[in-house]
Coordinates of C-alpha atoms in Angstrom, one line a residue:
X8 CA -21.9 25.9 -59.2
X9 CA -25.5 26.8 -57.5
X10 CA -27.2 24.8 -54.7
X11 CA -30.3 25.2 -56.6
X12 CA -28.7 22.0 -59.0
X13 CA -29.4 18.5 -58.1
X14 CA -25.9 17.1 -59.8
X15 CA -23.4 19.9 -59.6
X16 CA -20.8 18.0 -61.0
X17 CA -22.9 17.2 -63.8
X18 CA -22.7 20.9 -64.9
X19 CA -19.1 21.3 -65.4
X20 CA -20.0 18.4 -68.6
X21 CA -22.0 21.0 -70.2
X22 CA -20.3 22.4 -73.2
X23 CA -19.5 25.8 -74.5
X24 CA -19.6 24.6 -78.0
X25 CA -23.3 26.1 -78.5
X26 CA -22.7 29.3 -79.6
X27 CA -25.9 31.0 -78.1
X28 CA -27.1 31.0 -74.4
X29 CA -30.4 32.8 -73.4
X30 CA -30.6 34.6 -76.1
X31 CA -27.0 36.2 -76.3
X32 CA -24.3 35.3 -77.9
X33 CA -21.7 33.3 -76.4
X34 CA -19.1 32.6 -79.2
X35 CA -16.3 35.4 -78.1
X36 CA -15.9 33.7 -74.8
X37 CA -16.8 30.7 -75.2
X38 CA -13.2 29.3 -75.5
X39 CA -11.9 30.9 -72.3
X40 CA -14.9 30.0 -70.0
X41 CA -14.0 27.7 -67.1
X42 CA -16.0 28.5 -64.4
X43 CA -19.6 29.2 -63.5
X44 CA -21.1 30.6 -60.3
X45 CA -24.2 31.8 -58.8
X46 CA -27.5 32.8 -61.2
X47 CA -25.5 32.2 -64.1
X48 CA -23.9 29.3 -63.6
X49 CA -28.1 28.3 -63.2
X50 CA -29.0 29.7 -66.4
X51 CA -25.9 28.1 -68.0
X52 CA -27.5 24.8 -66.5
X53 CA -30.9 25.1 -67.0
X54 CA -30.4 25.4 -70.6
X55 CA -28.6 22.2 -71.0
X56 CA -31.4 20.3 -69.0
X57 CA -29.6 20.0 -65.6
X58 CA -32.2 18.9 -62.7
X59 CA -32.5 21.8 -60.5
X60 CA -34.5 21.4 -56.7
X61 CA -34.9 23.3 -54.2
X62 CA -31.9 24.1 -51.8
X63 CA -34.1 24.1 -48.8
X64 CA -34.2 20.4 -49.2
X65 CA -30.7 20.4 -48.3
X66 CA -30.9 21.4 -44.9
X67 CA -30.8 19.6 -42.4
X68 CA -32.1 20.3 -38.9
X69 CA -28.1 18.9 -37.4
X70 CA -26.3 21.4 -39.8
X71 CA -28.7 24.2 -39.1
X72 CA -28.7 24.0 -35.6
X73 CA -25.1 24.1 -35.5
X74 CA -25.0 26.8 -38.1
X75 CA -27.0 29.1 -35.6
X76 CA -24.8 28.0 -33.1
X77 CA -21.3 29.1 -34.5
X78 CA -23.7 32.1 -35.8
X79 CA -24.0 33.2 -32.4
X80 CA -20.4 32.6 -31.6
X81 CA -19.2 34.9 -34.1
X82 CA -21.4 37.6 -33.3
X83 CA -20.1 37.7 -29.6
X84 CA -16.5 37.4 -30.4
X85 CA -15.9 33.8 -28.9
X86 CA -15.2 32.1 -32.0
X87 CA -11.9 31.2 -33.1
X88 CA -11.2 33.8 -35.4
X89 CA -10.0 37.1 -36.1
X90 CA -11.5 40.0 -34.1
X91 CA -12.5 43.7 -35.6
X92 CA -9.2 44.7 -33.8
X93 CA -7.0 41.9 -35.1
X94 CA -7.0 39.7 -31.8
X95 CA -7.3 36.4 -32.0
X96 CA -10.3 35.3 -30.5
X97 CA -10.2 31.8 -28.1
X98 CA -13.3 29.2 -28.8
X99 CA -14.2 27.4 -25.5
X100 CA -15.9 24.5 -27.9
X101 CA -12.5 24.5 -30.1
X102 CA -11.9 21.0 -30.2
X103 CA -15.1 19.7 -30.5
X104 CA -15.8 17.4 -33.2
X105 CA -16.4 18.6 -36.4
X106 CA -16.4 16.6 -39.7
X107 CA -15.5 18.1 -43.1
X108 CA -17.1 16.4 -46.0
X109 CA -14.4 16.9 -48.7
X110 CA -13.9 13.8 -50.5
X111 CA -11.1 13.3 -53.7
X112 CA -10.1 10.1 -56.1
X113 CA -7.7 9.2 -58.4
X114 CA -7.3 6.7 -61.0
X115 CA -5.5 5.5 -63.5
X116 CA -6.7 2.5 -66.4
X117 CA -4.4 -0.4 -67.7
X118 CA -3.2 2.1 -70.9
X119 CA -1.8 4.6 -68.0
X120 CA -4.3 7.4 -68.4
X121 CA -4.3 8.9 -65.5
X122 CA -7.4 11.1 -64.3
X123 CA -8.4 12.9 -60.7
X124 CA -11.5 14.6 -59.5
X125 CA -12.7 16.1 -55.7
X126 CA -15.8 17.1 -54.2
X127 CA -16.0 19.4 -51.4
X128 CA -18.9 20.0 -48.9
X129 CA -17.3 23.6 -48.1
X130 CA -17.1 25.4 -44.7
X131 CA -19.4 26.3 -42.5
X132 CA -20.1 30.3 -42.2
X133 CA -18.5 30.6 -45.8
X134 CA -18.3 34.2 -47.4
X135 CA -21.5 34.1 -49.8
X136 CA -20.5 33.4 -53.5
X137 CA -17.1 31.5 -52.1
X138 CA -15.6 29.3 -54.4
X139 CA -13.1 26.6 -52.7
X140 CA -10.2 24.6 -53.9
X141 CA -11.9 21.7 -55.2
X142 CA -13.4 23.6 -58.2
X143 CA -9.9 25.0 -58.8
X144 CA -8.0 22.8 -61.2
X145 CA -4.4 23.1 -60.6
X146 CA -5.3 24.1 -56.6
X147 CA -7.7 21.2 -56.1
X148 CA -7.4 18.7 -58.5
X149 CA -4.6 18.3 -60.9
X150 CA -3.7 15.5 -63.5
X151 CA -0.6 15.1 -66.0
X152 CA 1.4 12.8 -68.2
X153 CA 4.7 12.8 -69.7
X154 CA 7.5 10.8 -71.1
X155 CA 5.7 7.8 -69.6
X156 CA 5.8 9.5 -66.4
X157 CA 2.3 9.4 -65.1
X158 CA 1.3 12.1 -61.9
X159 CA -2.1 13.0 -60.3
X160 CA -3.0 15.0 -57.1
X161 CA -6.1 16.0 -55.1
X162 CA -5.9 18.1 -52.1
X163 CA -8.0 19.0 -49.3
X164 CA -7.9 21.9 -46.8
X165 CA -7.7 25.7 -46.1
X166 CA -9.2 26.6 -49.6
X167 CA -7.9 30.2 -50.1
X168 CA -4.2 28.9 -49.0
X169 CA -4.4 25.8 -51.5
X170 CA -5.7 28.4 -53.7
X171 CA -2.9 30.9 -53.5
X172 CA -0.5 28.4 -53.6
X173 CA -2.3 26.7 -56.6
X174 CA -0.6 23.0 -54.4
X175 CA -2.1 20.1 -56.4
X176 CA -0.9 21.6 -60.0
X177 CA 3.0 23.0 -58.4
X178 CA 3.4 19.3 -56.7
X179 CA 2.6 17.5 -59.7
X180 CA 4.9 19.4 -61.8
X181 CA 7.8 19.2 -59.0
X182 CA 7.9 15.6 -59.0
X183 CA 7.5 14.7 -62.6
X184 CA 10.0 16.9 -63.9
X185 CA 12.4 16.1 -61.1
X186 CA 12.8 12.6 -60.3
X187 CA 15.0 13.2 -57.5
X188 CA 12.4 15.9 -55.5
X189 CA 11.2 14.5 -51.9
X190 CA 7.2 14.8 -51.3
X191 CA 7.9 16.1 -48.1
X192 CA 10.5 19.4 -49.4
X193 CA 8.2 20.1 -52.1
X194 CA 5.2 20.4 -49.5
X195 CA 7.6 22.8 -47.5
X196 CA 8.3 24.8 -50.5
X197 CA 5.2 25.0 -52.3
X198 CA 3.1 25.4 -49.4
X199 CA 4.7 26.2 -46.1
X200 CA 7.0 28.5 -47.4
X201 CA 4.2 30.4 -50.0
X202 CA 1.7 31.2 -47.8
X203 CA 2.0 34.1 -45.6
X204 CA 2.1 33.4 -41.7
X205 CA -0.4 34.8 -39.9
X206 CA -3.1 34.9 -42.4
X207 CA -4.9 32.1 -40.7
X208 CA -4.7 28.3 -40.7
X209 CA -2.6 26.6 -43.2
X210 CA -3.9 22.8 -43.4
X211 CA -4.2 20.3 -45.7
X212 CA -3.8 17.3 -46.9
X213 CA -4.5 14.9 -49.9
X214 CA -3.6 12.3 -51.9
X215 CA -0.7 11.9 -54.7
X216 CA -0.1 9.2 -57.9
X217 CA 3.0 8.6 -59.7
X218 CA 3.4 5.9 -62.3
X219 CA 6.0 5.0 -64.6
X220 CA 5.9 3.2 -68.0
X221 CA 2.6 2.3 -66.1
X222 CA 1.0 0.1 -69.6
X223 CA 4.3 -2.6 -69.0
X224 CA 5.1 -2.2 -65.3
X225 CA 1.4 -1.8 -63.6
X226 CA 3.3 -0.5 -60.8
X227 CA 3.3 2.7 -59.1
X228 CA 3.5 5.1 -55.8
X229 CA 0.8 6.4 -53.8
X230 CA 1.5 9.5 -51.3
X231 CA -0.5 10.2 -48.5
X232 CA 0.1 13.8 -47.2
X233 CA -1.1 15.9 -44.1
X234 CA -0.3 18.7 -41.7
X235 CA -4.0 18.2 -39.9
X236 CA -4.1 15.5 -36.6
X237 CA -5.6 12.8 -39.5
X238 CA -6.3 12.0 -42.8
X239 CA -8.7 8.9 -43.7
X240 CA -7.5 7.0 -47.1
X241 CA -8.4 4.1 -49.0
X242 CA -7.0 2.7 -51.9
X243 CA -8.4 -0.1 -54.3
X244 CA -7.1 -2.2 -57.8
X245 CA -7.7 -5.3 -59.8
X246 CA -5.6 -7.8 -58.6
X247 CA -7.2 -6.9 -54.4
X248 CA -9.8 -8.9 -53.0
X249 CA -10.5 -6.0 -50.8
X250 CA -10.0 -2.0 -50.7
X251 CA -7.3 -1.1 -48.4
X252 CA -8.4 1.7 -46.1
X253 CA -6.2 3.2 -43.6
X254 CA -6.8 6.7 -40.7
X255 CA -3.2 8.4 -40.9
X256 CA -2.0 9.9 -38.0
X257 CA 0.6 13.1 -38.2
X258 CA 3.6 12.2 -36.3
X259 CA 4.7 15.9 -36.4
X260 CA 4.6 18.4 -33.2
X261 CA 4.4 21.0 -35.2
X262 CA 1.4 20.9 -37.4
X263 CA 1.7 24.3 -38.8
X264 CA 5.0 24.1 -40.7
X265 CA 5.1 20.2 -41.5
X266 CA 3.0 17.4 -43.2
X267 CA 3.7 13.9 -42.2
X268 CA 4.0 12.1 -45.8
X269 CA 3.5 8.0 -46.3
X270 CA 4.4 6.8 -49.5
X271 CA 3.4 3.3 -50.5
X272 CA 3.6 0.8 -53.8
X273 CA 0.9 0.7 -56.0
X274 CA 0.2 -2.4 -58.7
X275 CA -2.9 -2.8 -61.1

């Protein structure tokens, strides 16, 4: 993951299987290597012929002016956040518009294979060298079949919380091994219940598939899941004219501790 790449996600196709990589050799590790960042996730690139630009061309003068303007809020203590003394600090702007660009998918083909993928356009005032959920399979993204039983989740949110509670991965597993397990008590187990209180704000939100004996039944269940005010969602197949896209609203008072879950049918 660098910025200096013009297809990030055209990197993580880049195999390990060449045993040599500027000039070393790669073959001890190069069963056990997941995940690339910073100058040598660039080098890794580079060799395999990824286009690379120049991140300056991805600044914009909207994002940068509001970068120096959170920038400044920081540095004199008015930005929601933690102080040096542990206070939490009150932003006047707090509710001000803000749009995250995190975007996930699912799919699944008439044989029932079942994939997932996110992309995630990070936070602002992120801790150089951060590496969010989305890149985290099992946190982010996660994808499994078995028995016929066909699962997939993406999730979206406070990274190092989905991270910690590795959410995408611990859902799926709940609910295909358990047939009887409710969306919404694995959500307060695996999440609510994992992370520690106090360690800043737990949301998220994201999508969820199940399928069964999906190659003779084409039918299915998607889950829509958030504890944040809203969550946009579409959803799309063969046999609709047109995509089906929805805003979701979370019914819940208490955003904190609970995720308002809708669950709808799914057909190919």
């Amino acid at each position: 993951m660098w910025s200096r790449l013009r297809n990030q996600e055209s990197n993580s196709t880049c195999s390990g299987d060449d045993e040599t990589s500027g000039g070393h050799d790669f073959r001890f590790i190069s069963a056990t290597v997941r995940l690339l960042v910073g100058s040598g996730a660039e080098a890794f690139a580079q060799r395999f012929g990824v286009l690379t630009m120049n991140p300056a061309s991805l600044i914009t003068d909207e994002r940068f002016q509001k970068l120096k303007k959170y920038a400044s809020l920081l540095e004199s203590h008015t930005l929601v956040g933690v102080s040096p003394a542990g206070r939490r600090l009150d932003c006047p702007e707090e509710n001000e518009e803000v749009h995250l660009d995190t975007v996930g998918a699912i799919a699944v083909d008439f044989e029932g294979n079942i994939a997932v993928a996110a992309s995630s356009g990070g936070i602002m005032l992120k801790h150089s060298g951060r590496v969010g959920q989305a890149a985290i399979i099992g946190a982010g993204v996660w994808a499994e079949e078995s028995d016929g039983q066909g699962v997939a989740c993406c999730t979206s949110g406070s990274g190092e919380h989905l991270i910690r509670a590795n959410l995408a991965r611990e859902v799926c597993k709940s609910l295909i091994h358990d047939e009887s397990a409710l969306l919404a008590d694995v959500l307060s187990e695996k999440f609510f219940s994992s992370v520690t209180p106090g360690s800043g704000d737990r949301f998220m939100g994201g999508l969820l598939l199940q399928t069964s004996n999906w190659k003779s039944t084409g039918k299915g269940f998607l889950h829509v899941f958030h504890n944040t005010p809203t969550l946009c969602w579409a959803m799309a197949s063969t046999n609709r004219e047109k995509a089906k896209a929805e805003m979701s609203y979370n019914i819940h008072s208490n955003l904190s501790s609970k995720a308002s879950v809708i669950t709808l049918g799914y057909s190919a």
